Short mmCIF file of C-alpha atoms in Angstrom, two decimals:
data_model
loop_
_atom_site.label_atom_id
_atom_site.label_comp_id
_atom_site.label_asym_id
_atom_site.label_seq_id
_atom_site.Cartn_x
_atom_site.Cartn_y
_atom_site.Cartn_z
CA UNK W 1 0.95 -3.53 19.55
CA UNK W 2 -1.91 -5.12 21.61
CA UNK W 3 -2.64 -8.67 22.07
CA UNK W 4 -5.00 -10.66 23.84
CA UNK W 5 -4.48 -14.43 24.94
CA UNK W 6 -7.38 -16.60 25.90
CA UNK W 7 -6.59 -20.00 27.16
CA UNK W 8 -9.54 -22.14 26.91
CA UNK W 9 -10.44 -22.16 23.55
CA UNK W 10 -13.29 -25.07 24.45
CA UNK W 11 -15.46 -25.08 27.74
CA UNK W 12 -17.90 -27.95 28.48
CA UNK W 13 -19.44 -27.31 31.78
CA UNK W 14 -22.96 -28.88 33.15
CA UNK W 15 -25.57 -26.54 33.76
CA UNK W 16 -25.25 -25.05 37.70
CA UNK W 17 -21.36 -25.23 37.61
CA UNK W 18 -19.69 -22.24 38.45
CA UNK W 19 -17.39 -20.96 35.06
CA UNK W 20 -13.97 -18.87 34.76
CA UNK W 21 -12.82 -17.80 31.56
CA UNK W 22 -9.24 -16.34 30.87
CA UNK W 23 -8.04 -13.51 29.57
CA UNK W 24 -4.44 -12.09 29.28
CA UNK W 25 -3.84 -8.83 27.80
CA UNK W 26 -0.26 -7.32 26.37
CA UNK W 27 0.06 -4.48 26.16
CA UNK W 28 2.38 -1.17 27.49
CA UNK W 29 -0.21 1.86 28.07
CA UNK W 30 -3.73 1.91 29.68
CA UNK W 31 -6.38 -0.17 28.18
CA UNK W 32 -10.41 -0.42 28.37
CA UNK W 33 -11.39 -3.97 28.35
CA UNK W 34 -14.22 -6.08 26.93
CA UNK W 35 -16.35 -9.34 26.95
CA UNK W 36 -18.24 -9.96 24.19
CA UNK W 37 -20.55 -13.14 23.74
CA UNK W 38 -22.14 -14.10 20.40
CA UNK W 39 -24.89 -16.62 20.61
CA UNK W 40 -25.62 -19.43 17.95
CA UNK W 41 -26.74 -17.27 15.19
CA UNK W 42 -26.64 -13.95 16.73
CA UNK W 43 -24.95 -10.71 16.62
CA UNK W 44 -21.82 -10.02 19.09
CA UNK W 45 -23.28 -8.72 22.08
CA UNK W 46 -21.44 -6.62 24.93
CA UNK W 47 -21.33 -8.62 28.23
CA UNK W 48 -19.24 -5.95 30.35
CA UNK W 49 -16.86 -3.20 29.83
CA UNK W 50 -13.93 -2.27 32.26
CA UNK W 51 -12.33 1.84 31.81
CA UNK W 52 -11.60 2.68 35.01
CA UNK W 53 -11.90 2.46 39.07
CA UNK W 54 -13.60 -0.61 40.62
CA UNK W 55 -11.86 -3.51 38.97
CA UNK W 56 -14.62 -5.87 39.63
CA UNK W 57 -17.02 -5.22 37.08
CA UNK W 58 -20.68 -6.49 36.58
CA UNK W 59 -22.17 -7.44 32.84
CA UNK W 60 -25.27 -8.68 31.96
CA UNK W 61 -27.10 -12.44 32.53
CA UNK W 62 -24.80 -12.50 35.97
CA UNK W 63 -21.59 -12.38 34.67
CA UNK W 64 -18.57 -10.41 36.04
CA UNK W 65 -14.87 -10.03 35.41
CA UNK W 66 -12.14 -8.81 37.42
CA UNK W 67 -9.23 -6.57 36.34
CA UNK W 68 -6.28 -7.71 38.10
CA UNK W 69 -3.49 -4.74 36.24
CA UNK W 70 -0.54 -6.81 38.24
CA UNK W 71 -1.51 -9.63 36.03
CA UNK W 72 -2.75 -8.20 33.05
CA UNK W 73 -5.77 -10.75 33.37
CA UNK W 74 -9.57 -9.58 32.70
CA UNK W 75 -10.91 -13.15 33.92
CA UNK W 76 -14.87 -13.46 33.42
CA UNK W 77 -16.71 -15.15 36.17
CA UNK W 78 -19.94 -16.37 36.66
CA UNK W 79 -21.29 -18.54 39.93
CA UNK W 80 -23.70 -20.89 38.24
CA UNK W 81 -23.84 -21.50 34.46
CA UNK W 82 -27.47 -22.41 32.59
CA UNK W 83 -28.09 -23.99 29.26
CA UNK W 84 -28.85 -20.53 27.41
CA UNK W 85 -25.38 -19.38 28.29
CA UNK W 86 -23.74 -21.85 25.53
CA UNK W 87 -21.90 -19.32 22.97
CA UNK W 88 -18.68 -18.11 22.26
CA UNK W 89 -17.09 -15.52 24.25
CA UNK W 90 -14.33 -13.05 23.23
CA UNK W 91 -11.91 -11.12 25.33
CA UNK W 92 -10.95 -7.08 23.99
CA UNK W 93 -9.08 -4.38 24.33
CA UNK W 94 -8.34 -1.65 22.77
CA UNK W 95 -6.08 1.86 24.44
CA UNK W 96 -7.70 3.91 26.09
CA UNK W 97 -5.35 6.65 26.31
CA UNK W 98 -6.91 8.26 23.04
CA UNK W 99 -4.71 6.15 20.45
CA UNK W 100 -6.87 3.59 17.93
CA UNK W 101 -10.28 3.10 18.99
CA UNK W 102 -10.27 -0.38 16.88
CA UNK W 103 -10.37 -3.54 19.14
CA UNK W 104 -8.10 -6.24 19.42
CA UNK W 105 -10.08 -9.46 20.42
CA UNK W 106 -8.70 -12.72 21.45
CA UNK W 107 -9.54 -16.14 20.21
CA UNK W 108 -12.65 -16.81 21.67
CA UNK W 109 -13.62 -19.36 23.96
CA UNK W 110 -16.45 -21.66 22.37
CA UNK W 111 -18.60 -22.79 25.72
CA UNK W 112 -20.96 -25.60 25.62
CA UNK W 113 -23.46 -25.86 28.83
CA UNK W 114 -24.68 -29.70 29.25
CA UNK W 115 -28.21 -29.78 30.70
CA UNK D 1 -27.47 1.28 21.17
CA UNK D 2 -26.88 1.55 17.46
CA UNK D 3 -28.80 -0.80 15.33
CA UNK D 4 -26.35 -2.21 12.04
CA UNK D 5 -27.33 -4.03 9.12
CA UNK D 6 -25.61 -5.21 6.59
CA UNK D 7 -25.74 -6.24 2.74
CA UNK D 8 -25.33 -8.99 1.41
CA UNK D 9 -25.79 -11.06 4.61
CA UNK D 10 -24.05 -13.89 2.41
CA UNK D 11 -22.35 -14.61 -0.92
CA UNK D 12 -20.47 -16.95 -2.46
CA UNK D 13 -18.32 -15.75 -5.17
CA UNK D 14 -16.04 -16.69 -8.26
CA UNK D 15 -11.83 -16.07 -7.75
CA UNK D 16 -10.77 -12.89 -8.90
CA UNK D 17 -14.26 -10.80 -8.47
CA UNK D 18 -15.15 -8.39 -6.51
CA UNK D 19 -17.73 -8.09 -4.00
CA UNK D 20 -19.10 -4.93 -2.23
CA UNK D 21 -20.37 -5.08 1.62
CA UNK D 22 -22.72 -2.34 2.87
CA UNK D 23 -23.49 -1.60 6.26
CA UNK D 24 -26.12 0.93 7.15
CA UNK D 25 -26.78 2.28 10.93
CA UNK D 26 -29.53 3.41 12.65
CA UNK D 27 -27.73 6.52 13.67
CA UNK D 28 -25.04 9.07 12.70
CA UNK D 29 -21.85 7.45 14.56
CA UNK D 30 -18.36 9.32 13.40
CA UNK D 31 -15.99 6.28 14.12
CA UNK D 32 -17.24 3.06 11.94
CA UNK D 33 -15.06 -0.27 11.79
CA UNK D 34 -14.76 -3.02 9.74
CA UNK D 35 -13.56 -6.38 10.88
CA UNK D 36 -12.88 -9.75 9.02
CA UNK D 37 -13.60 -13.61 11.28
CA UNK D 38 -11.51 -16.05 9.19
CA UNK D 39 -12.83 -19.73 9.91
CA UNK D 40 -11.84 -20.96 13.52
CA UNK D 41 -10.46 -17.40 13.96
CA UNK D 42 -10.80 -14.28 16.15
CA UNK D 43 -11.86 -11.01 14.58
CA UNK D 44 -9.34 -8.86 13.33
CA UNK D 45 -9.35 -5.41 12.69
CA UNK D 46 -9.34 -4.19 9.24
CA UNK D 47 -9.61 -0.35 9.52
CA UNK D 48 -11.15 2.30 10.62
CA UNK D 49 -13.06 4.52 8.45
CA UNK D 50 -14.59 8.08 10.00
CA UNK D 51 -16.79 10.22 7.51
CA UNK D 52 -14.29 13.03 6.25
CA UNK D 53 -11.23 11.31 5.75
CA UNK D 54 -9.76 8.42 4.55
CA UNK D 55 -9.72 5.43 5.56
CA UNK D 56 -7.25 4.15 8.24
CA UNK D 57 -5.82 0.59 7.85
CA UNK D 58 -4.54 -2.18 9.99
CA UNK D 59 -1.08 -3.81 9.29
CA UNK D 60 -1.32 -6.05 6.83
CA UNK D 61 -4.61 -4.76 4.91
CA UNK D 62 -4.16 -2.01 1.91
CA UNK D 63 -6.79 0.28 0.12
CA UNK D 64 -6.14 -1.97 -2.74
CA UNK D 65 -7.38 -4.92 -1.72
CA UNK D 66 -9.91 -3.37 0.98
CA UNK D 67 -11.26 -0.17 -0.39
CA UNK D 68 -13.39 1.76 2.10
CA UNK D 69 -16.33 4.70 1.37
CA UNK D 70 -17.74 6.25 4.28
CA UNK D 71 -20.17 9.17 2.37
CA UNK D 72 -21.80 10.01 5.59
CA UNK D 73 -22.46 9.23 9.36
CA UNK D 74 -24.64 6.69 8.65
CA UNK D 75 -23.21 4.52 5.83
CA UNK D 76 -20.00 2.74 5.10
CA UNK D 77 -19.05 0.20 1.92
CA UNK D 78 -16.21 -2.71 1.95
CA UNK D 79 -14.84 -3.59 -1.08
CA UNK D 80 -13.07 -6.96 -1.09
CA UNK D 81 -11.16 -7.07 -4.10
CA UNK D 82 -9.80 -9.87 -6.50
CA UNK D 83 -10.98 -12.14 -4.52
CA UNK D 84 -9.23 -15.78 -3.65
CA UNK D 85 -10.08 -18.51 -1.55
CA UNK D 86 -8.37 -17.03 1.19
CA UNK D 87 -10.78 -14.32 1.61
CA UNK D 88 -13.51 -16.59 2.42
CA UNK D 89 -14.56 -15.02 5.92
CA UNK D 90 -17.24 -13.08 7.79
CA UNK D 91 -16.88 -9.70 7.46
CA UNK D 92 -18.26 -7.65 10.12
CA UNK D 93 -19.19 -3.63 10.35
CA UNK D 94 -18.91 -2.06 13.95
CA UNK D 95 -19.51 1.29 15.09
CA UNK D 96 -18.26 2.90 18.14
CA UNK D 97 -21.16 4.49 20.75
CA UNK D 98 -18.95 7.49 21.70
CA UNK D 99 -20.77 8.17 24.62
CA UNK D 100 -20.73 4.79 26.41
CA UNK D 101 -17.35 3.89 24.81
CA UNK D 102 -19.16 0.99 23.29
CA UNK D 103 -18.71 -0.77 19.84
CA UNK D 104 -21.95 -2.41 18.87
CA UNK D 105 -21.49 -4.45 15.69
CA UNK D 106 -23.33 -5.49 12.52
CA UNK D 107 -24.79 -9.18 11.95
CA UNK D 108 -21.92 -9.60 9.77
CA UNK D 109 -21.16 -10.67 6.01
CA UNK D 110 -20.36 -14.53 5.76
CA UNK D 111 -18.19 -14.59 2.01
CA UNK D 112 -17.20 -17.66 -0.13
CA UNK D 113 -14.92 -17.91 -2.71
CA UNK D 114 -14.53 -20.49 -4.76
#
């Protein structure tokens, strides 16, 4: 079975500060990975998407992760963090090698931008 | 991307009643999920239900408790069943974008039970 660890569960950052999120995966076969955000209110929105090839991915709003396999760590990254970026993000995967579709998510990080 | 709605958006609800959860898409999607957020929790996969056949479910989740219709490729229903307190959560619909790979979700269900 998968699971997915995030570590920071709360984030309060001031607004230019650069942010890292983690994300540990577990899992024994290939997996796709996934940032999600979900604003105050909103929907869960897709902020980037790893399958294959170059592990540094870019998302939307400036962020990016990196896929490190040795690791098992789909860290999300962005340089400078603004007020609008205050939501809670979720780590996912789910196996990519045609098995269930479903997603596993982690805990969720609830980040809080300062102005 | 697929556009999801859902209905009721919220409820609150007496132990040991049942409540029904629809989720409509914009689209005709073949894989549909539905996920439950527990308070202070992650989401968690409740099954998987593709138009055709029945209803595939997570460890720890029965057709019981959960029934699932999926009529066609645009509609889905959750049944949460004899309710108790402990099923006070958000219950969410996703469906999967096969060509992008992408799971797009619904705005979710928030359920109390008293």
């Amino acid at each position: 079975a998968q699971s997915v660890s995030q570590h920071n569960h709360h984030v309060i950052l001031s607004e230019a500060a650069s942010l890292e999120l983690g994300c540990n995966y577990s899992y024994g076969g290939t997996v796709n990975l996934f940032w999600y955000v979900q604003y105050p209110g909103q929907h869960l929105q897709l902020l980037l998407k790893y399958f294959s090839g170059d592990p540094l991915v870019k998302g939307i709003k400036g962020f990016e992760a990196e896929f490190i396999k040795s690791k098992f760590s789909f860290n999300l990254r962005k340089p400078s963090v603004q007020w609008s970026d205050t939501a809670e993000y979720f780590c996912a995967v789910n196996d990519s090698g045609g098995g269930a579709d479903g997603l596993t998510f982690g805990k969720g990080t609830h980040l809080i931008i300062q102005p | 991307s697929a556009v999801i709605s859902q209905k009721p958006s919220r409820d609150i609800c007496q132990r040991g009643t049942s409540l029904t959860i629809q989720c409509q898409v914009d689209s005709q999607v073949t894989m549909m999920f539905w996920y439950r957020q527990q308070p202070g929790q992650s989401l968690t996969l409740i099954a998987t239900a593709n138009q055709g056949s029945e209803a595939t479910y997570e460890s720890g989740f029965v057709i019981d408790k959960f029934p699932i219709s999926r009529p066609n490729l645009t509609f889905s229903t959750l049944t949460v069943s004899n309710m108790s307190p402990e099923d006070s959560s958000i219950y969410l619909c996703s469906v999967r974008d096969r060509d992008y790979n992408e799971q797009f979700f619904g705005p979710g269900t928030r359920l109390t039970v008293l």
